[in-house]
Structures are given as C-alpha cells and as structure tokens.
GROMACS .gro file of C-alpha atoms in nm:
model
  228
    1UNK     CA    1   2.754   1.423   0.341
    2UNK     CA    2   2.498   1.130   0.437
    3UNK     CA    3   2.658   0.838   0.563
    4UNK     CA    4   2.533   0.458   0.425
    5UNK     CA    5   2.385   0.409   0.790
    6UNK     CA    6   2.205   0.711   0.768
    7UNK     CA    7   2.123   0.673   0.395
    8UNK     CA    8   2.000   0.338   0.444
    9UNK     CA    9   1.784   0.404   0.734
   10UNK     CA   10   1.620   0.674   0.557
   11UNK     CA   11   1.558   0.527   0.250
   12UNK     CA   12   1.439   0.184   0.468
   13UNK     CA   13   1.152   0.415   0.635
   14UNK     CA   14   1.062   0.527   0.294
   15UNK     CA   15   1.079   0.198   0.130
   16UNK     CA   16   0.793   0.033   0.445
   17UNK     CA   17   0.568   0.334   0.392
   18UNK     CA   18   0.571   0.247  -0.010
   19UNK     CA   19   0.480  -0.093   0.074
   20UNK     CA   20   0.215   0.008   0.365
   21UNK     CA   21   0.079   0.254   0.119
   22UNK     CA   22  -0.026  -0.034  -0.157
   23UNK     CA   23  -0.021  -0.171  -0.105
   24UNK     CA   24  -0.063  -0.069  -0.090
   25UNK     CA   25   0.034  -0.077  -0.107
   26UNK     CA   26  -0.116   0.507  -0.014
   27UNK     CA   27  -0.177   1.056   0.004
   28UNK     CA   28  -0.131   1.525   0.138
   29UNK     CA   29  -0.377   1.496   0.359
   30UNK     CA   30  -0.630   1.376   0.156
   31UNK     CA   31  -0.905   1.247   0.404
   32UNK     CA   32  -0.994   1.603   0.539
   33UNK     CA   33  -0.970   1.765   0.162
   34UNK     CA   34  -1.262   1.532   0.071
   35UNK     CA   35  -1.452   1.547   0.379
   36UNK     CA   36  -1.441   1.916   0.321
   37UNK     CA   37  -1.637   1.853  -0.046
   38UNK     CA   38  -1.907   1.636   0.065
   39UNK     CA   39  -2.315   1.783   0.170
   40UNK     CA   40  -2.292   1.925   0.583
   41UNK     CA   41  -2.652   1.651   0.582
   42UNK     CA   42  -2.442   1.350   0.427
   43UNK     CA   43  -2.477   1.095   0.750
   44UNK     CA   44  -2.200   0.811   0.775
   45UNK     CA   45  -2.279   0.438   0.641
   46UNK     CA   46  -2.290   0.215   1.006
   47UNK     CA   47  -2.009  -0.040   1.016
   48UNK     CA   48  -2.198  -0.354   0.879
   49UNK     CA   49  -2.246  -0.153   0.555
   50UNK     CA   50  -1.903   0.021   0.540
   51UNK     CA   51  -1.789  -0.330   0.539
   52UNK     CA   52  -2.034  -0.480   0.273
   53UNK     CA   53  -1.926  -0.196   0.058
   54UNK     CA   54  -1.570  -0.188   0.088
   55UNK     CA   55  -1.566  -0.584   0.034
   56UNK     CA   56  -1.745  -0.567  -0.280
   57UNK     CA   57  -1.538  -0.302  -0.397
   58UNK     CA   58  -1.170  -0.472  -0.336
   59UNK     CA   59  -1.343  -0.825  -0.444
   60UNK     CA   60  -1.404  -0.682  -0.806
   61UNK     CA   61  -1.016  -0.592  -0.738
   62UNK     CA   62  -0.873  -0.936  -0.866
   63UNK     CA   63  -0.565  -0.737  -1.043
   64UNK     CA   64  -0.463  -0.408  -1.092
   65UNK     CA   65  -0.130  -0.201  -1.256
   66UNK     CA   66  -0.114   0.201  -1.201
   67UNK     CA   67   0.156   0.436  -1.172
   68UNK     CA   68   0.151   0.617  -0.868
   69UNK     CA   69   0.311   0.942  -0.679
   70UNK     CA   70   0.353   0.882  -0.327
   71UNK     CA   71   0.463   1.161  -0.077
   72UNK     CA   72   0.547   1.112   0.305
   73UNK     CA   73   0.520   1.410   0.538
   74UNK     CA   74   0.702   1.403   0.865
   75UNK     CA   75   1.059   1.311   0.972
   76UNK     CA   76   1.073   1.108   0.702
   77UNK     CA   77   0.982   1.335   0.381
   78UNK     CA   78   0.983   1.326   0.031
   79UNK     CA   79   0.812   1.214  -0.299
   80UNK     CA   80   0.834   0.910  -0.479
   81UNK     CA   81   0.725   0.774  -0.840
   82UNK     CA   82   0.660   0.445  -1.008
   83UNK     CA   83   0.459   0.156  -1.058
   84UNK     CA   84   0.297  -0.078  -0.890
   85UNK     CA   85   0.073  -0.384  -0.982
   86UNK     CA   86  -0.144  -0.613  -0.752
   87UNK     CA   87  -0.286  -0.944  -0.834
   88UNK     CA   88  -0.480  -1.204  -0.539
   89UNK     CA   89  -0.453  -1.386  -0.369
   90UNK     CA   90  -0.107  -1.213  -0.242
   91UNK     CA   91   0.120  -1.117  -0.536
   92UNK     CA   92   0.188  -0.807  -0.483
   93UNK     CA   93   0.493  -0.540  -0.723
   94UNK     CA   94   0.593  -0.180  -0.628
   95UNK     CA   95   0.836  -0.038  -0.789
   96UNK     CA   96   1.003   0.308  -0.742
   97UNK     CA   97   1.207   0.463  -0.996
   98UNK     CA   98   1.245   0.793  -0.943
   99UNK     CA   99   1.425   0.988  -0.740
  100UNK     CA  100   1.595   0.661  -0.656
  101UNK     CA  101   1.550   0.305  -0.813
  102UNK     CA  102   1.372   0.043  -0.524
  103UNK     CA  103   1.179  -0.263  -0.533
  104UNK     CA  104   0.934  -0.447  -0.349
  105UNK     CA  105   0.816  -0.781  -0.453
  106UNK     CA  106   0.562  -1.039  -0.222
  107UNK     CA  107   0.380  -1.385  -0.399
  108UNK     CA  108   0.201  -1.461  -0.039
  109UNK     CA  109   0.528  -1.671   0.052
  110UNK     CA  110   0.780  -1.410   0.091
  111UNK     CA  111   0.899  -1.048   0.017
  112UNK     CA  112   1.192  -0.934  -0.163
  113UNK     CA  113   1.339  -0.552  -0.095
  114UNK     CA  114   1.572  -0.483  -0.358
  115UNK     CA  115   1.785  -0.148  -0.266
  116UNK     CA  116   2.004  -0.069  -0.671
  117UNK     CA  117   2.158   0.228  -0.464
  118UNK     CA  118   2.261   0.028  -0.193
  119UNK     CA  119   2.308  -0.308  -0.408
  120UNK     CA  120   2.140  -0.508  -0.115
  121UNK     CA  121   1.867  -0.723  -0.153
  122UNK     CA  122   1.642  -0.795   0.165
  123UNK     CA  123   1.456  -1.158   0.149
  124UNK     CA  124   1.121  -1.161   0.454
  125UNK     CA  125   0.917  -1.438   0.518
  126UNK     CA  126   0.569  -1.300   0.507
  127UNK     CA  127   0.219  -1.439   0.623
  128UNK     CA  128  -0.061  -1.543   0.399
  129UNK     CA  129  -0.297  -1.272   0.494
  130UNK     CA  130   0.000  -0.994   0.527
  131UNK     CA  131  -0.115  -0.955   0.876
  132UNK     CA  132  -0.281  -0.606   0.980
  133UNK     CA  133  -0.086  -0.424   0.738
  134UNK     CA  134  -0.248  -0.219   0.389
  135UNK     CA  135  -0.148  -0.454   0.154
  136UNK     CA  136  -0.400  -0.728   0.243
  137UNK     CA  137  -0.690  -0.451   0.069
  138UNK     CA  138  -0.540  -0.482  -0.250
  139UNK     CA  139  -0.360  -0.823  -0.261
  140UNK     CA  140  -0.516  -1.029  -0.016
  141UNK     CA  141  -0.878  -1.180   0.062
  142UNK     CA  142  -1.147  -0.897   0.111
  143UNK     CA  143  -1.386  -1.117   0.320
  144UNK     CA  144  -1.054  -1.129   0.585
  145UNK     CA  145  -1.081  -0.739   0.600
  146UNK     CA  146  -1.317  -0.640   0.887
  147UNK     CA  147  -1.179  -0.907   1.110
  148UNK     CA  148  -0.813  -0.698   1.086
  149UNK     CA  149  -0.990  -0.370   1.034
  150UNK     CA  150  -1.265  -0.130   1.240
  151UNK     CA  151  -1.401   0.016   0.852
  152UNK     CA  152  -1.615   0.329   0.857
  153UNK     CA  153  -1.728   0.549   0.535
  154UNK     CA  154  -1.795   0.892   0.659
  155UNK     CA  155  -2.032   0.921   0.398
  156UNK     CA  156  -2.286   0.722   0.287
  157UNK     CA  157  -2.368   0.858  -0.048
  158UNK     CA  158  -1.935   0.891  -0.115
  159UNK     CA  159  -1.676   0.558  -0.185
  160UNK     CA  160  -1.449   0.687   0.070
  161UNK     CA  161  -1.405   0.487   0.372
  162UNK     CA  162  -1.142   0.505   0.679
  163UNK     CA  163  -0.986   0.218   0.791
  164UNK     CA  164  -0.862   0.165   1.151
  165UNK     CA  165  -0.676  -0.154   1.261
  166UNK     CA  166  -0.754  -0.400   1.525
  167UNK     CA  167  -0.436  -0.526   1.590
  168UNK     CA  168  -0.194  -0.268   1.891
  169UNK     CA  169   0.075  -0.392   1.692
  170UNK     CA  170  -0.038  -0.245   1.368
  171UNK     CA  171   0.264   0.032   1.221
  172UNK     CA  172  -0.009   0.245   1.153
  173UNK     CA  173  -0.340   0.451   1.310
  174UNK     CA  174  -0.560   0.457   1.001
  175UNK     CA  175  -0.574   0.421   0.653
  176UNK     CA  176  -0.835   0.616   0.436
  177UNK     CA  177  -0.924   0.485   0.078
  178UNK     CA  178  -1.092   0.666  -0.219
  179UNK     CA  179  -1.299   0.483  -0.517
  180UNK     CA  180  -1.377   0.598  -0.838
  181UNK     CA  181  -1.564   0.463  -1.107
  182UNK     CA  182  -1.528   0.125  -0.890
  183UNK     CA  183  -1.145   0.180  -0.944
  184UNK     CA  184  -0.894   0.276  -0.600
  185UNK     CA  185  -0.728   0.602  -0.709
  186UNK     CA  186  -0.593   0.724  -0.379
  187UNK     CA  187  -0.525   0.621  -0.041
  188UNK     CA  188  -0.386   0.821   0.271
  189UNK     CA  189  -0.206   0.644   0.594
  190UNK     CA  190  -0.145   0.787   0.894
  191UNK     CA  191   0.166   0.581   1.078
  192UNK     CA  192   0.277   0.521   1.481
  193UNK     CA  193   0.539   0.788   1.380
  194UNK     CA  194   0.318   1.063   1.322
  195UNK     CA  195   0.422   1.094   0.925
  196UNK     CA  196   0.113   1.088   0.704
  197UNK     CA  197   0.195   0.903   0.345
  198UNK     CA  198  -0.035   0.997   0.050
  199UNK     CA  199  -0.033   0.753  -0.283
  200UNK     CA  200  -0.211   0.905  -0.549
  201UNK     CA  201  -0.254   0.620  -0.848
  202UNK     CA  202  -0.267   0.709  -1.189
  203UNK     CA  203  -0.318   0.505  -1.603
  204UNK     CA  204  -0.483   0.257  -1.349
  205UNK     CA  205  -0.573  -0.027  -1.521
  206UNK     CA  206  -0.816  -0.305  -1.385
  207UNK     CA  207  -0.831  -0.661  -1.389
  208UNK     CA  208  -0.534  -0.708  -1.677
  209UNK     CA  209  -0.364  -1.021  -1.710
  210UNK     CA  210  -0.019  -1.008  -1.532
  211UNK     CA  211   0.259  -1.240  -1.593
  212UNK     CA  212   0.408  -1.433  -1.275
  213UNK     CA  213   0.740  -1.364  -1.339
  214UNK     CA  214   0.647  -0.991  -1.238
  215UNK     CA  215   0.640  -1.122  -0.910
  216UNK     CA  216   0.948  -1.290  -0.865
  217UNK     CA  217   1.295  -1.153  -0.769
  218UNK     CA  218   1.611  -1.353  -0.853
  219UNK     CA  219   1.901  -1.122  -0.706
  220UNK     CA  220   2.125  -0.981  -0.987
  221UNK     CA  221   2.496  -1.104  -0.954
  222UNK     CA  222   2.715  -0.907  -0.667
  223UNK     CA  223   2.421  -0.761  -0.459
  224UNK     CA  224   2.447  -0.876  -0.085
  225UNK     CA  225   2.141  -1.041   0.004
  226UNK     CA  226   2.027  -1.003   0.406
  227UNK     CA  227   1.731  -1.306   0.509
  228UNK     CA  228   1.515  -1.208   0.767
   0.00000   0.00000   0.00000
C-alpha cells in the first residue's frame, strides 16, 4: 500500500510536469512522429525567423481554454485529464480531474497547488516572467521568449518549432510546440529526469473572455496550507 510520503511525492512530480507542460503549461513522443511526416528536402527556418514566427504566433495567443490529455513517460508515469485556460500577461489555470482531482493556479504574483486527495494547499511566490520555465509561451510576454529560449523550427514550410532553454538551471532539455490553424494543439517536454511529458489540447478555444476569479484560489475550510 502507498504511503502519503510516497503518494505525495509522486503525485508532486506529476503535478510540476502539468504545470511545465502549459503551461503549459505539454506529448508520446511527438517531435520525432512529425518530423517523420514532413518532405526529406524541407530545410529548417534559421533562428531569427524561428523566433519571428513563434512570437507572432503566441502574441495572437492573448487567452486560451482547452481540455487536454497529458501523459508522462519515465519513472514518473501515467495519464492525466482536464482543463486548462491561459490568459496574459501571467494568469495562468490547470486543472486535473481525472484520475485524481489537482489544481494549479498563477495571476503573475503567485501560484497556488491545491492537492483534494491530500487536502493541502501549496502557496509559491512566482516571478513576473515565470522564469525559464513553459508557461511563459502561453501566459507570459512573447517578445521575452528568445532571450530565455535557443528556438529552432525544423521545418520551414511546418508550425512546429523546438525550444531549448538558456538558463543551466532550467528543469527541462527542450520543449517542442505544434500549431494549427494558428491555434497550439500539442506540445512535448523533455525534463533533467529523462521522463518525456506529452499534452495533447483539445475543444481549444481562442481568445474568449475569462473571468478573474478563475484565477484565484481561496483555500476551502480544513485544508493545510504550506507557503513557500
């Protein structure tokens, strides 16, 4: 029988690749699958251009709500369902409800991890920016991008571009991102731990009007709250 320690731990590794995957917010391995489908001739957009590209792409981003599926292979694996929503600068909402209930809630100030299971409720202070992790593509400011990220698009003619951080400190090696129709419906990160998270997003919805409240977090009575 798993203990709480050992519970908790798990669930916690879970719960940060949810939020790296947003986030960002991110997928099998999906990077390779597409690679496979593009033209052997299709050359690679340089840097400057990956950059441009990607930019515009996040900066007609200003809000977004999708359900997603999200599945982590490694020492950590499973699959995980819910829904998320994104609005900049920095409000970001991910919510897992199945096969257990978790949420993750950050308005550019702080971050709330709310654990039903575990009835514990987790309070961060976070940075403006997010720092080098995934969740500054879809919440943050897109022009900040290259200066945390090296971004490449294997191919030109394709919105698929890989993403590899700056920062040594960054919990993660790279972070690939599919478009289509101008909308983000997948996004694949390989961690520091060797685990590869995929986060395919689904009844995607862009640019709706979200209410604030969805991205606040007032405890519920009883749950132990932990500030970090």
């Amino acid at each position: 029988m798993m203990n709480l320690s050992t519970k908790k731990s798990t669930k916690q590794k879970m719960m940060s690749g949810a939020l790296a995957g947003v986030l960002m917010t991110s997928l099998g391995i999906a990077a390779p699958m597409i690679a496979l489908t593009q033209t052997a001739t299709a050359a690679p957009a340089d840097n400057l251009t990956a950059a441009k590209r990607l930019n515009k792409l996040l900066t007609n981003t200003k809000s977004m709500t999708a359900n997603f599926s999200q599945t982590t292979k490694g020492a950590s694996s499973g699959t995980f369902k819910g829904s998320m929503s994104v609005q900049r600068p920095n409000n970001f909402r991910w919510e897992t409800k199945s096969p257990s209930e978790q949420l993750i809630v950050a308005n550019g100030n702080s971050m709330w991890i709310y654990d039903k299971d575990l009835e514990q409720a987790t309070k961060q202070n976070v940075d403006s920016q997010v720092g080098n992790t995934p969740a500054l593509l879809l919440s943050g400011d897109p022009s900040k991008i290259d200066q945390n990220f090296k971004i490449t698009q294997p191919y030109s003619n394709k919105n698929y571009y890989v993403l590899y951080p700056k920062s040594d400190n960054a919990s993660f090696k790279s972070l690939s991102m599919s478009f289509s129709g101008g909308k983000p419906v997948m996004m694949v990160l390989n961690d520091t731990l060797g685990q590869t998270t995929s986060i395919k997003f689904s009844s995607i919805k862009m640019n709706p009007s979200i209410g604030s409240s969805q991205f606040k977090f007032t405890p519920p009575k009883g749950v132990d709250v932990i500030n970090q």
